[in-house]
Amino acid sequence: MANPANPISETATRFRFPSAYTILFALIVIVAALTWVIPAGEYARIASETLGTDIPVAGSYALTDANPQGFFDVILAPIAGFYDPTSYTANAIDVALFVLMIGGFIGVVTATGAIDAGIKRAMTRLKGHEKWMIPILMGLFALGGTTEGMAEETLAFYVLLTPVMIAAGYDALTAVAVILLGAGVGVLGSTVNAFSTVIASDAAGIPFTDGLFLRFAILAVTFAVTVAYVMRYAARVKADPSRSLVFDKKAANEAHFRSAADATTDFTRLHKIVLILFGTTFAVMIWGVSLGGWWMAEMSGLFLFAGIGIGLIGRLGEKGLVDAFVGGARDLLGVALIIGLARGIVVVMDAGHMTDTILYWAEGTVADLSTVAFINVMYWIEVVMAFFVPSTSGLAVLSMPVLAPVGDFAGVDRSLIVTAFQSATGVVNLVTPTSAVVMGGLAIARVPYERWLRFVWPILLGLTIIIMAALSLGAVLGGTPT
């Protein structure tokens, strides 16, 4: 694979890559323009008690009244990304609020001095063995990805792990890679992920255990390759910081994430208590999402409650607690705005009735193909669809009822189509700018989007080759063995 560790200087070129805000707003304009070109159409839908939502009926696509998006629709799209201004239905407002609560919580914990003192203690004890943090942490995130589709929950970890990686001699991009690639590889190799494999299998009319063996194999191989890639980059940055893709931001990032660390000398008993409560908060969050039926509101309430509790225990006082919480939320305000912009793209596309048309075109593309060609074309169809529908569960409900039955005519097992779907969405959601997880995580870690693309494209190519080879093998063997 190509070496990702070439330094970049913003002053070395006249062209300056636009910010995430500009990229996302430009995509809103582009998608709005496409609604004037792509015919509007819809599938008939029936209610599914199993999935708890309406699903499209294969073969029922019909043209519908066009609703091209104009100037005012584009202007309102970032607002509609947060909530529907007509029905007041929530879109991404819950995720944005969750991010602000995380910011406030981290701000309080940071104000106690516990994070900086803890990082310093950890780096002292790990000296010479820092590299093993990477596979261990990526393994934990991959476990979360393959079992419960860990995505939005990872936003809480960027503020925590970025200063750890910087203190270990790596860079902010390494922290992003550990979290985003770790959880992302778990999602593309989903095994029992209810938000991907289970929903897609139900929508395809098969047990989610069909094809499990191949999915485990994809997970194992892609995880090993991805960990090796990240460790290779991290080792080069540690040996020569100038090889970091964000070297020009090194001083600013260290000042932002480690401003108080150098001034902290003692790791006190109070720091230890605060960090235990800090870790317990994340453990409760994971339990709540996995087993307690929690989502954004409950997680936001947890971080609000924990922030107040830790502020009181940390003896910040009323003013210190409020200032720390508000200051921490203020630091992530830009991230919250990015999340609304990203969701605004999907709002414009849905309002223009173009999503079902793209699916209909995909349905007709795979006719009369060999089994190997069919499954690989199906993979790329899902790649394209995943860009327009960044929600894994949403795309599963949209595409599987239409595309899975097509496999019956091509002689391709439906479980293999589910595997192609989850692998495609997993790969795309590592880079798509329509994902609040990608853009939000990069914003928190202060890594420009184009630097992430430069880092990640070689591993994306490698993952795609592995996935396509696995899908081809499954097609040759007549399906995916359980």
Tab-separated table of C-alpha atoms in Angstrom:
chain	number	residue	atom	x	y	z
A	1	MET	CA	0.000	0.000	0.000
A	2	ALA	CA	1.088	3.580	-0.505
A	3	ASN	CA	2.933	5.360	2.239
A	4	PRO	CA	0.484	7.734	3.970
A	5	ALA	CA	3.100	9.536	5.980
A	6	ASN	CA	4.168	12.329	3.687
A	7	PRO	CA	4.090	15.775	5.307
A	8	ILE	CA	1.773	18.426	3.973
A	9	SER	CA	2.317	22.137	4.207
A	10	GLU	CA	-0.639	24.386	3.577
A	11	THR	CA	1.739	27.118	2.521
A	12	ALA	CA	3.369	24.901	-0.117
A	13	THR	CA	0.450	25.231	-2.482
A	14	ARG	CA	-1.778	28.038	-3.597
A	15	PHE	CA	-4.848	25.861	-3.287
A	16	ARG	CA	-6.313	25.559	0.180
A	17	PHE	CA	-8.813	22.765	0.686
A	18	PRO	CA	-12.160	24.147	1.881
A	19	SER	CA	-13.377	23.567	5.420
A	20	ALA	CA	-15.859	20.843	6.337
A	21	TYR	CA	-18.634	23.451	6.505
A	22	THR	CA	-17.998	24.555	2.917
A	23	ILE	CA	-17.768	20.976	1.647
A	24	LEU	CA	-21.076	20.001	3.244
A	25	PHE	CA	-22.930	23.098	2.083
A	26	ALA	CA	-21.577	22.582	-1.441
A	27	LEU	CA	-22.929	19.018	-1.344
A	28	ILE	CA	-26.333	20.355	-0.329
A	29	VAL	CA	-26.288	22.624	-3.406
A	30	ILE	CA	-25.167	19.761	-5.678
A	31	VAL	CA	-27.835	17.363	-4.402
A	32	ALA	CA	-30.477	20.087	-4.781
A	33	ALA	CA	-29.363	20.594	-8.387
A	34	LEU	CA	-29.655	16.828	-9.014
A	35	THR	CA	-33.296	16.903	-7.927
A	36	TRP	CA	-33.947	18.967	-11.085
A	37	VAL	CA	-32.315	16.273	-13.239
A	38	ILE	CA	-33.056	12.891	-11.641
A	39	PRO	CA	-36.699	11.831	-12.143
A	40	ALA	CA	-38.823	11.679	-9.009
A	41	GLY	CA	-40.186	8.258	-8.169
A	42	GLU	CA	-41.239	6.015	-5.326
A	43	TYR	CA	-41.787	2.369	-4.486
A	44	ALA	CA	-45.039	1.285	-2.900
A	45	ARG	CA	-44.476	0.432	0.738
A	46	ILE	CA	-46.001	-2.014	3.194
A	47	ALA	CA	-45.769	-2.067	6.956
A	48	SER	CA	-43.362	-4.580	8.494
A	49	GLU	CA	-44.128	-5.605	12.064
A	50	THR	CA	-40.718	-7.275	12.351
A	51	LEU	CA	-38.765	-4.159	11.374
A	52	GLY	CA	-41.228	-1.687	12.833
A	53	THR	CA	-41.286	0.465	9.707
A	54	ASP	CA	-42.559	0.572	6.120
A	55	ILE	CA	-40.499	-1.306	3.516
A	56	PRO	CA	-40.483	-0.912	-0.294
A	57	VAL	CA	-42.107	-3.575	-2.479
A	58	ALA	CA	-39.924	-4.969	-5.266
A	59	GLY	CA	-41.245	-4.205	-8.748
A	60	SER	CA	-43.603	-1.459	-7.543
A	61	TYR	CA	-41.537	1.579	-8.567
A	62	ALA	CA	-43.495	4.333	-10.295
A	63	LEU	CA	-42.772	7.922	-11.246
A	64	THR	CA	-44.263	10.548	-8.979
A	65	ASP	CA	-44.674	14.314	-8.967
A	66	ALA	CA	-41.351	16.083	-9.103
A	67	ASN	CA	-40.314	18.256	-6.182
A	68	PRO	CA	-37.082	19.955	-7.269
A	69	GLN	CA	-35.307	21.755	-4.457
A	70	GLY	CA	-34.763	25.466	-4.920
A	71	PHE	CA	-32.931	28.333	-3.275
A	72	PHE	CA	-35.007	28.477	-0.094
A	73	ASP	CA	-34.856	24.705	0.300
A	74	VAL	CA	-31.062	24.891	0.184
A	75	ILE	CA	-31.021	27.700	2.756
A	76	LEU	CA	-33.337	25.773	5.086
A	77	ALA	CA	-31.511	22.450	4.624
A	78	PRO	CA	-28.998	22.996	7.472
A	79	ILE	CA	-31.916	23.891	9.769
A	80	ALA	CA	-33.950	20.924	8.540
A	81	GLY	CA	-30.876	18.806	9.246
A	82	PHE	CA	-31.581	19.394	12.920
A	83	TYR	CA	-35.387	19.197	12.824
A	84	ASP	CA	-38.225	19.276	10.301
A	85	PRO	CA	-39.404	22.930	10.344
A	86	THR	CA	-42.890	21.846	9.214
A	87	SER	CA	-43.658	18.921	11.535
A	88	TYR	CA	-41.001	19.710	14.162
A	89	THR	CA	-39.838	16.088	13.938
A	90	ALA	CA	-36.273	15.624	15.149
A	91	ASN	CA	-33.566	14.835	12.601
A	92	ALA	CA	-30.032	15.338	13.910
A	93	ILE	CA	-30.857	17.632	16.820
A	94	ASP	CA	-30.529	14.726	19.243
A	95	VAL	CA	-27.025	13.869	18.020
A	96	ALA	CA	-25.960	17.527	18.137
A	97	LEU	CA	-27.263	17.896	21.688
A	98	PHE	CA	-25.469	14.687	22.657
A	99	VAL	CA	-22.203	16.166	21.376
A	100	LEU	CA	-22.735	19.357	23.407
A	101	MET	CA	-23.409	17.300	26.549
A	102	ILE	CA	-20.219	15.324	25.937
A	103	GLY	CA	-18.324	18.594	25.552
A	104	GLY	CA	-19.708	19.911	28.815
A	105	PHE	CA	-18.916	16.654	30.612
A	106	ILE	CA	-15.322	16.583	29.314
A	107	GLY	CA	-14.930	20.241	30.209
A	108	VAL	CA	-15.848	19.528	33.831
A	109	VAL	CA	-13.567	16.495	34.084
A	110	THR	CA	-10.711	18.455	32.504
A	111	ALA	CA	-11.218	21.316	34.962
A	112	THR	CA	-10.559	18.917	37.859
A	113	GLY	CA	-7.109	18.196	36.395
A	114	ALA	CA	-7.801	14.456	36.464
A	115	ILE	CA	-7.477	13.796	32.715
A	116	ASP	CA	-4.149	15.578	32.384
A	117	ALA	CA	-2.756	13.945	35.508
A	118	GLY	CA	-4.039	10.553	34.416
A	119	ILE	CA	-2.492	10.881	30.956
A	120	LYS	CA	0.834	11.800	32.466
A	121	ARG	CA	0.725	8.814	34.828
A	122	ALA	CA	-0.296	6.444	32.026
A	123	MET	CA	2.454	7.659	29.701
A	124	THR	CA	5.029	7.177	32.448
A	125	ARG	CA	3.952	3.579	33.004
A	126	LEU	CA	3.573	2.773	29.294
A	127	LYS	CA	6.900	4.282	28.271
A	128	GLY	CA	8.370	2.093	25.558
A	129	HIS	CA	5.151	0.102	25.089
A	130	GLU	CA	2.783	2.808	23.817
A	131	LYS	CA	2.289	1.084	20.478
A	132	TRP	CA	0.237	-1.695	22.065
A	133	MET	CA	-2.498	0.799	22.871
A	134	ILE	CA	-3.379	0.842	19.168
A	135	PRO	CA	-4.363	-2.821	18.604
A	136	ILE	CA	-6.004	-3.093	22.029
A	137	LEU	CA	-8.167	0.005	21.573
A	138	MET	CA	-8.971	-0.810	17.953
A	139	GLY	CA	-9.997	-4.291	19.064
A	140	LEU	CA	-12.403	-2.849	21.622
A	141	PHE	CA	-13.931	-0.471	19.081
A	142	ALA	CA	-14.172	-3.261	16.497
A	143	LEU	CA	-15.973	-5.400	19.064
A	144	GLY	CA	-18.465	-2.599	19.571
A	145	GLY	CA	-18.871	-2.182	15.814
A	146	THR	CA	-19.465	-5.839	15.005
A	147	THR	CA	-21.908	-6.425	17.856
A	148	GLU	CA	-23.944	-3.248	18.155
A	149	GLY	CA	-22.882	-1.017	15.274
A	150	MET	CA	-20.959	1.480	17.403
A	151	ALA	CA	-21.013	4.777	15.532
A	152	GLU	CA	-22.450	7.916	17.148
A	153	GLU	CA	-21.302	6.626	20.546
A	154	THR	CA	-17.671	6.897	19.411
A	155	LEU	CA	-17.926	10.694	19.335
A	156	ALA	CA	-17.517	10.627	23.101
A	157	PHE	CA	-14.053	9.073	22.810
A	158	TYR	CA	-12.300	11.569	20.522
A	159	VAL	CA	-11.812	14.158	23.240
A	160	LEU	CA	-10.433	11.445	25.524
A	161	LEU	CA	-8.104	9.562	23.164
A	162	THR	CA	-6.684	12.429	21.097
A	163	PRO	CA	-4.610	13.881	23.966
A	164	VAL	CA	-3.554	10.345	24.940
A	165	MET	CA	-2.188	9.658	21.459
A	166	ILE	CA	-0.481	13.043	21.291
A	167	ALA	CA	1.116	12.462	24.693
A	168	ALA	CA	2.315	9.048	23.485
A	169	GLY	CA	4.252	10.729	20.681
A	170	TYR	CA	1.745	10.146	17.896
A	171	ASP	CA	-0.646	12.688	16.370
A	172	ALA	CA	-4.336	13.580	16.297
A	173	LEU	CA	-4.830	11.639	13.068
A	174	THR	CA	-3.672	8.453	14.823
A	175	ALA	CA	-6.431	8.935	17.391
A	176	VAL	CA	-9.015	9.337	14.622
A	177	ALA	CA	-7.720	6.208	12.891
A	178	VAL	CA	-7.901	4.133	16.080
A	179	ILE	CA	-11.513	5.124	16.732
A	180	LEU	CA	-12.987	5.514	13.246
A	181	LEU	CA	-11.190	2.603	11.572
A	182	GLY	CA	-11.518	0.403	14.647
A	183	ALA	CA	-15.284	0.754	14.945
A	184	GLY	CA	-15.673	0.995	11.153
A	185	VAL	CA	-13.969	-2.326	10.468
A	186	GLY	CA	-16.226	-3.876	13.088
A	187	VAL	CA	-19.282	-2.507	11.286
A	188	LEU	CA	-18.191	-3.677	7.815
A	189	GLY	CA	-17.530	-7.096	9.361
A	190	SER	CA	-20.768	-7.099	11.354
A	191	THR	CA	-21.699	-10.417	12.920
A	192	VAL	CA	-24.620	-9.826	15.292
A	193	ASN	CA	-25.018	-6.079	14.721
A	194	ALA	CA	-28.739	-5.397	15.083
A	195	PHE	CA	-28.487	-2.125	13.138
A	196	SER	CA	-26.891	-3.732	10.094
A	197	THR	CA	-26.811	-7.532	9.764
A	198	VAL	CA	-29.985	-8.320	11.691
A	199	ILE	CA	-32.145	-5.618	10.078
A	200	ALA	CA	-30.787	-6.370	6.591
A	201	SER	CA	-31.328	-10.118	7.032
A	202	ASP	CA	-34.875	-9.598	8.275
A	203	ALA	CA	-35.603	-7.300	5.335
A	204	ALA	CA	-34.134	-9.951	2.983
A	205	GLY	CA	-36.310	-12.646	4.579
A	206	ILE	CA	-33.488	-14.827	5.977
A	207	PRO	CA	-32.026	-15.629	9.439
A	208	PHE	CA	-29.171	-13.296	10.343
A	209	THR	CA	-26.961	-16.317	11.109
A	210	ASP	CA	-26.876	-17.268	7.417
A	211	GLY	CA	-23.452	-16.349	6.075
A	212	LEU	CA	-21.950	-15.816	9.532
A	213	PHE	CA	-18.754	-17.752	8.795
A	214	LEU	CA	-17.801	-15.543	5.836
A	215	ARG	CA	-18.534	-12.401	7.855
A	216	PHE	CA	-16.237	-13.581	10.650
A	217	ALA	CA	-13.522	-14.205	8.052
A	218	ILE	CA	-13.969	-10.718	6.555
A	219	LEU	CA	-13.848	-9.192	10.041
A	220	ALA	CA	-10.652	-11.038	10.998
A	221	VAL	CA	-8.728	-10.266	7.814
A	222	THR	CA	-9.777	-6.620	7.483
A	223	PHE	CA	-9.090	-5.971	11.175
A	224	ALA	CA	-5.578	-7.416	10.964
A	225	VAL	CA	-4.734	-5.416	7.834
A	226	THR	CA	-6.162	-2.183	9.252
A	227	VAL	CA	-4.346	-2.475	12.585
A	228	ALA	CA	-1.053	-3.105	10.776
A	229	TYR	CA	-1.643	-0.028	8.604
A	230	VAL	CA	-2.391	2.253	11.557
A	231	MET	CA	0.547	0.936	13.603
A	232	ARG	CA	2.875	1.483	10.639
A	233	TYR	CA	1.780	5.096	10.272
A	234	ALA	CA	1.950	5.717	14.037
A	235	ALA	CA	5.468	4.276	14.270
A	236	ARG	CA	6.699	6.578	11.503
A	237	VAL	CA	5.160	9.628	13.161
A	238	LYS	CA	6.721	8.733	16.493
A	239	ALA	CA	10.144	8.245	14.880
A	240	ASP	CA	9.888	11.440	12.817
A	241	PRO	CA	7.033	13.851	13.733
A	242	SER	CA	7.544	15.744	10.461
A	243	ARG	CA	6.077	12.739	8.617
A	244	SER	CA	2.705	13.341	10.238
A	245	LEU	CA	-0.031	14.328	7.817
A	246	VAL	CA	-1.057	17.004	10.318
A	247	PHE	CA	2.462	18.115	11.230
A	248	ASP	CA	1.670	21.732	10.382
A	249	LYS	CA	-0.999	21.611	13.103
A	250	LYS	CA	1.209	19.873	15.674
A	251	ALA	CA	1.855	22.893	17.869
A	252	ALA	CA	-1.761	24.061	17.801
A	253	ASN	CA	-3.112	20.590	18.567
A	254	GLU	CA	-0.683	20.070	21.430
A	255	ALA	CA	-1.626	23.435	22.862
A	256	HIS	CA	-5.330	22.584	22.555
A	257	PHE	CA	-5.240	19.039	23.912
A	258	ARG	CA	-2.321	19.220	26.339
A	259	SER	CA	-2.428	22.793	27.585
A	260	ALA	CA	-2.605	21.832	31.236
A	261	ALA	CA	-0.829	18.491	31.120
A	262	ASP	CA	2.697	19.851	31.431
A	263	ALA	CA	1.727	21.878	34.491
A	264	THR	CA	0.297	18.835	36.269
A	265	THR	CA	2.774	17.117	38.553
A	266	ASP	CA	0.870	14.967	41.058
A	267	PHE	CA	-1.711	12.249	40.517
A	268	THR	CA	-3.841	12.657	43.634
A	269	ARG	CA	-6.454	10.468	45.278
A	270	LEU	CA	-9.132	12.902	44.086
A	271	HIS	CA	-7.884	12.542	40.500
A	272	LYS	CA	-8.167	8.775	40.850
A	273	ILE	CA	-11.765	9.012	42.098
A	274	VAL	CA	-12.712	11.365	39.256
A	275	LEU	CA	-11.198	9.045	36.643
A	276	ILE	CA	-13.024	6.036	38.123
A	277	LEU	CA	-16.290	7.946	37.824
A	278	PHE	CA	-15.249	9.057	34.331
A	279	GLY	CA	-14.704	5.472	33.211
A	280	THR	CA	-17.874	4.318	34.939
A	281	THR	CA	-19.874	6.874	32.961
A	282	PHE	CA	-18.709	5.380	29.679
A	283	ALA	CA	-19.352	1.860	30.940
A	284	VAL	CA	-22.918	2.853	31.858
A	285	MET	CA	-23.362	4.420	28.422
A	286	ILE	CA	-22.265	1.200	26.692
A	287	TRP	CA	-24.579	-0.863	28.914
A	288	GLY	CA	-27.476	1.491	28.253
A	289	VAL	CA	-27.078	1.348	24.465
A	290	SER	CA	-26.426	-2.401	24.335
A	291	LEU	CA	-28.923	-3.698	26.880
A	292	GLY	CA	-30.971	-0.852	28.294
A	293	GLY	CA	-32.658	0.427	25.144
A	294	TRP	CA	-30.981	3.826	25.447
A	295	TRP	CA	-30.286	6.263	22.649
A	296	MET	CA	-29.355	9.922	22.342
A	297	ALA	CA	-31.661	11.421	24.968
A	298	GLU	CA	-30.657	8.946	27.672
A	299	MET	CA	-26.958	9.238	26.829
A	300	SER	CA	-27.185	13.043	26.901
A	301	GLY	CA	-28.888	12.893	30.299
A	302	LEU	CA	-26.181	10.543	31.563
A	303	PHE	CA	-23.353	12.924	30.615
A	304	LEU	CA	-25.209	15.895	32.066
A	305	PHE	CA	-25.781	14.089	35.359
A	306	ALA	CA	-22.225	12.706	35.489
A	307	GLY	CA	-20.755	16.118	34.690
A	308	ILE	CA	-22.612	17.730	37.574
A	309	GLY	CA	-21.686	14.904	39.935
A	310	ILE	CA	-17.990	14.963	39.047
A	311	GLY	CA	-17.913	18.757	39.304
A	312	LEU	CA	-19.278	18.577	42.853
A	313	ILE	CA	-16.923	15.787	43.869
A	314	GLY	CA	-14.028	17.611	42.225
A	315	ARG	CA	-14.799	20.697	44.365
A	316	LEU	CA	-15.102	23.076	41.441
A	317	GLY	CA	-17.757	25.161	43.125
A	318	GLU	CA	-20.964	26.379	41.516
A	319	LYS	CA	-19.343	28.978	39.253
A	320	GLY	CA	-16.414	26.756	38.344
A	321	LEU	CA	-18.750	23.873	37.482
A	322	VAL	CA	-20.996	26.012	35.271
A	323	ASP	CA	-18.079	27.721	33.539
A	324	ALA	CA	-16.353	24.385	32.882
A	325	PHE	CA	-19.496	22.751	31.503
A	326	VAL	CA	-20.456	25.693	29.277
A	327	GLY	CA	-16.858	26.093	28.106
A	328	GLY	CA	-16.617	22.419	27.195
A	329	ALA	CA	-19.889	22.557	25.264
A	330	ARG	CA	-18.681	25.696	23.490
A	331	ASP	CA	-15.577	23.833	22.291
A	332	LEU	CA	-17.790	21.324	20.440
A	333	LEU	CA	-20.347	23.792	19.087
A	334	GLY	CA	-18.714	23.669	15.653
A	335	VAL	CA	-19.061	19.882	15.670
A	336	ALA	CA	-22.785	20.189	16.410
A	337	LEU	CA	-23.195	22.560	13.448
A	338	ILE	CA	-21.366	20.128	11.157
A	339	ILE	CA	-23.775	17.364	12.181
A	340	GLY	CA	-26.771	19.457	11.124
A	341	LEU	CA	-25.153	20.314	7.789
A	342	ALA	CA	-24.409	16.649	7.073
A	343	ARG	CA	-27.993	15.603	7.758
A	344	GLY	CA	-29.244	18.485	5.596
A	345	ILE	CA	-27.880	16.700	2.506
A	346	VAL	CA	-30.138	13.705	3.157
A	347	VAL	CA	-33.100	15.992	3.838
A	348	VAL	CA	-32.765	17.655	0.417
A	349	MET	CA	-32.381	14.327	-1.358
A	350	ASP	CA	-35.441	12.794	0.299
A	351	ALA	CA	-37.529	15.904	-0.337
A	352	GLY	CA	-36.637	15.691	-4.042
A	353	HIS	CA	-37.867	12.045	-4.228
A	354	MET	CA	-34.637	10.870	-5.840
A	355	THR	CA	-33.614	8.101	-3.422
A	356	ASP	CA	-36.065	5.495	-4.754
A	357	THR	CA	-35.154	6.385	-8.336
A	358	ILE	CA	-31.496	5.607	-7.648
A	359	LEU	CA	-32.565	2.291	-6.108
A	360	TYR	CA	-34.725	1.502	-9.167
A	361	TRP	CA	-31.785	2.139	-11.498
A	362	ALA	CA	-29.682	-0.156	-9.327
A	363	GLU	CA	-32.333	-2.883	-9.556
A	364	GLY	CA	-32.104	-2.873	-13.349
A	365	THR	CA	-28.288	-2.784	-13.452
A	366	VAL	CA	-27.697	-6.325	-12.149
A	367	ALA	CA	-29.885	-8.218	-14.635
A	368	ASP	CA	-28.286	-11.010	-16.719
A	369	LEU	CA	-24.922	-11.014	-14.896
A	370	SER	CA	-22.858	-14.039	-13.815
A	371	THR	CA	-22.888	-14.835	-10.100
A	372	VAL	CA	-19.416	-13.345	-9.478
A	373	ALA	CA	-20.168	-10.237	-11.523
A	374	PHE	CA	-23.597	-9.931	-9.909
A	375	ILE	CA	-22.356	-9.885	-6.325
A	376	ASN	CA	-19.528	-7.446	-7.073
A	377	VAL	CA	-21.839	-5.082	-8.962
A	378	MET	CA	-24.247	-5.393	-6.029
A	379	TYR	CA	-21.420	-4.342	-3.715
A	380	TRP	CA	-20.736	-1.199	-5.760
A	381	ILE	CA	-24.442	-0.395	-5.974
A	382	GLU	CA	-24.574	-0.427	-2.191
A	383	VAL	CA	-21.444	1.749	-2.087
A	384	VAL	CA	-23.212	4.404	-4.167
A	385	MET	CA	-26.441	4.079	-2.170
A	386	ALA	CA	-24.555	4.367	1.130
A	387	PHE	CA	-23.260	7.788	0.125
A	388	PHE	CA	-26.802	9.074	-0.270
A	389	VAL	CA	-28.204	7.147	2.733
A	390	PRO	CA	-25.526	7.210	5.468
A	391	SER	CA	-27.817	5.468	7.972
A	392	THR	CA	-26.936	1.752	7.876
A	393	SER	CA	-30.293	0.640	9.225
A	394	GLY	CA	-32.120	3.064	6.924
A	395	LEU	CA	-30.335	1.727	3.849
A	396	ALA	CA	-30.988	-1.860	4.929
A	397	VAL	CA	-34.724	-1.227	5.121
A	398	LEU	CA	-34.667	0.669	1.818
A	399	SER	CA	-32.527	-1.619	-0.348
A	400	MET	CA	-32.762	-5.193	0.914
A	401	PRO	CA	-36.485	-5.802	0.179
A	402	VAL	CA	-35.827	-4.761	-3.442
A	403	LEU	CA	-32.313	-6.079	-4.167
A	404	ALA	CA	-32.275	-9.331	-2.170
A	405	PRO	CA	-35.033	-11.007	-4.265
A	406	VAL	CA	-33.131	-10.097	-7.443
A	407	GLY	CA	-30.399	-12.468	-6.282
A	408	ASP	CA	-32.821	-15.395	-6.559
A	409	PHE	CA	-32.926	-14.958	-10.347
A	410	ALA	CA	-29.114	-14.656	-10.537
A	411	GLY	CA	-28.533	-17.754	-8.408
A	412	VAL	CA	-26.872	-15.789	-5.606
A	413	ASP	CA	-27.731	-16.591	-2.012
A	414	ARG	CA	-29.518	-13.768	-0.200
A	415	SER	CA	-27.092	-14.006	2.722
A	416	LEU	CA	-24.271	-13.063	0.355
A	417	ILE	CA	-26.227	-9.975	-0.730
A	418	VAL	CA	-26.604	-9.015	2.939
A	419	THR	CA	-22.835	-9.431	3.358
A	420	ALA	CA	-22.206	-7.235	0.313
A	421	PHE	CA	-24.556	-4.615	1.764
A	422	GLN	CA	-22.979	-4.440	5.217
A	423	SER	CA	-19.433	-4.446	3.837
A	424	ALA	CA	-20.229	-1.640	1.392
A	425	THR	CA	-21.887	0.568	3.989
A	426	GLY	CA	-19.041	-0.089	6.410
A	427	VAL	CA	-16.416	1.055	3.907
A	428	VAL	CA	-18.330	4.136	2.757
A	429	ASN	CA	-19.067	5.277	6.297
A	430	LEU	CA	-15.336	5.584	6.915
A	431	VAL	CA	-15.100	8.559	4.562
A	432	THR	CA	-18.490	9.881	3.467
A	433	PRO	CA	-18.977	13.582	4.230
A	434	THR	CA	-22.713	12.935	4.655
A	435	SER	CA	-21.934	11.066	7.900
A	436	ALA	CA	-22.121	13.070	11.109
A	437	VAL	CA	-19.842	10.482	12.729
A	438	VAL	CA	-17.030	11.051	10.218
A	439	MET	CA	-17.260	14.831	10.037
A	440	GLY	CA	-17.971	15.221	13.745
A	441	GLY	CA	-15.063	12.998	14.802
A	442	LEU	CA	-12.628	14.807	12.524
A	443	ALA	CA	-13.799	18.176	13.827
A	444	ILE	CA	-13.351	17.119	17.456
A	445	ALA	CA	-9.828	15.841	16.789
A	446	ARG	CA	-9.027	18.915	14.665
A	447	VAL	CA	-8.049	16.846	11.610
A	448	PRO	CA	-8.952	18.406	8.225
A	449	TYR	CA	-11.132	16.227	6.015
A	450	GLU	CA	-8.682	16.196	3.089
A	451	ARG	CA	-5.890	14.962	5.389
A	452	TRP	CA	-8.110	12.089	6.473
A	453	LEU	CA	-8.812	11.218	2.831
A	454	ARG	CA	-5.096	11.230	2.040
A	455	PHE	CA	-4.406	8.933	4.975
A	456	VAL	CA	-7.272	6.526	4.494
A	457	TRP	CA	-7.441	5.920	0.720
A	458	PRO	CA	-4.736	3.189	0.618
A	459	ILE	CA	-6.432	1.150	3.337
A	460	LEU	CA	-9.820	1.690	1.685
A	461	LEU	CA	-8.379	0.200	-1.498
A	462	GLY	CA	-7.006	-2.742	0.450
A	463	LEU	CA	-10.304	-3.332	2.273
A	464	THR	CA	-12.227	-3.196	-1.006
A	465	ILE	CA	-9.955	-5.794	-2.611
A	466	ILE	CA	-10.363	-8.114	0.390
A	467	ILE	CA	-14.144	-7.723	0.433
A	468	MET	CA	-14.569	-8.251	-3.301
A	469	ALA	CA	-12.367	-11.361	-3.164
A	470	ALA	CA	-14.440	-12.744	-0.271
A	471	LEU	CA	-17.724	-12.016	-2.049
A	472	SER	CA	-16.439	-13.610	-5.265
A	473	LEU	CA	-15.404	-16.723	-3.344
A	474	GLY	CA	-18.834	-16.871	-1.734
A	475	ALA	CA	-20.487	-16.643	-5.157
A	476	VAL	CA	-18.278	-19.396	-6.585
A	477	LEU	CA	-19.129	-21.663	-3.628
A	478	GLY	CA	-22.813	-21.006	-4.174
A	479	GLY	CA	-23.482	-18.826	-1.163
A	480	THR	CA	-21.938	-18.054	2.199
A	481	PRO	CA	-21.438	-21.034	4.503
A	482	THR	CA	-22.904	-20.694	7.973
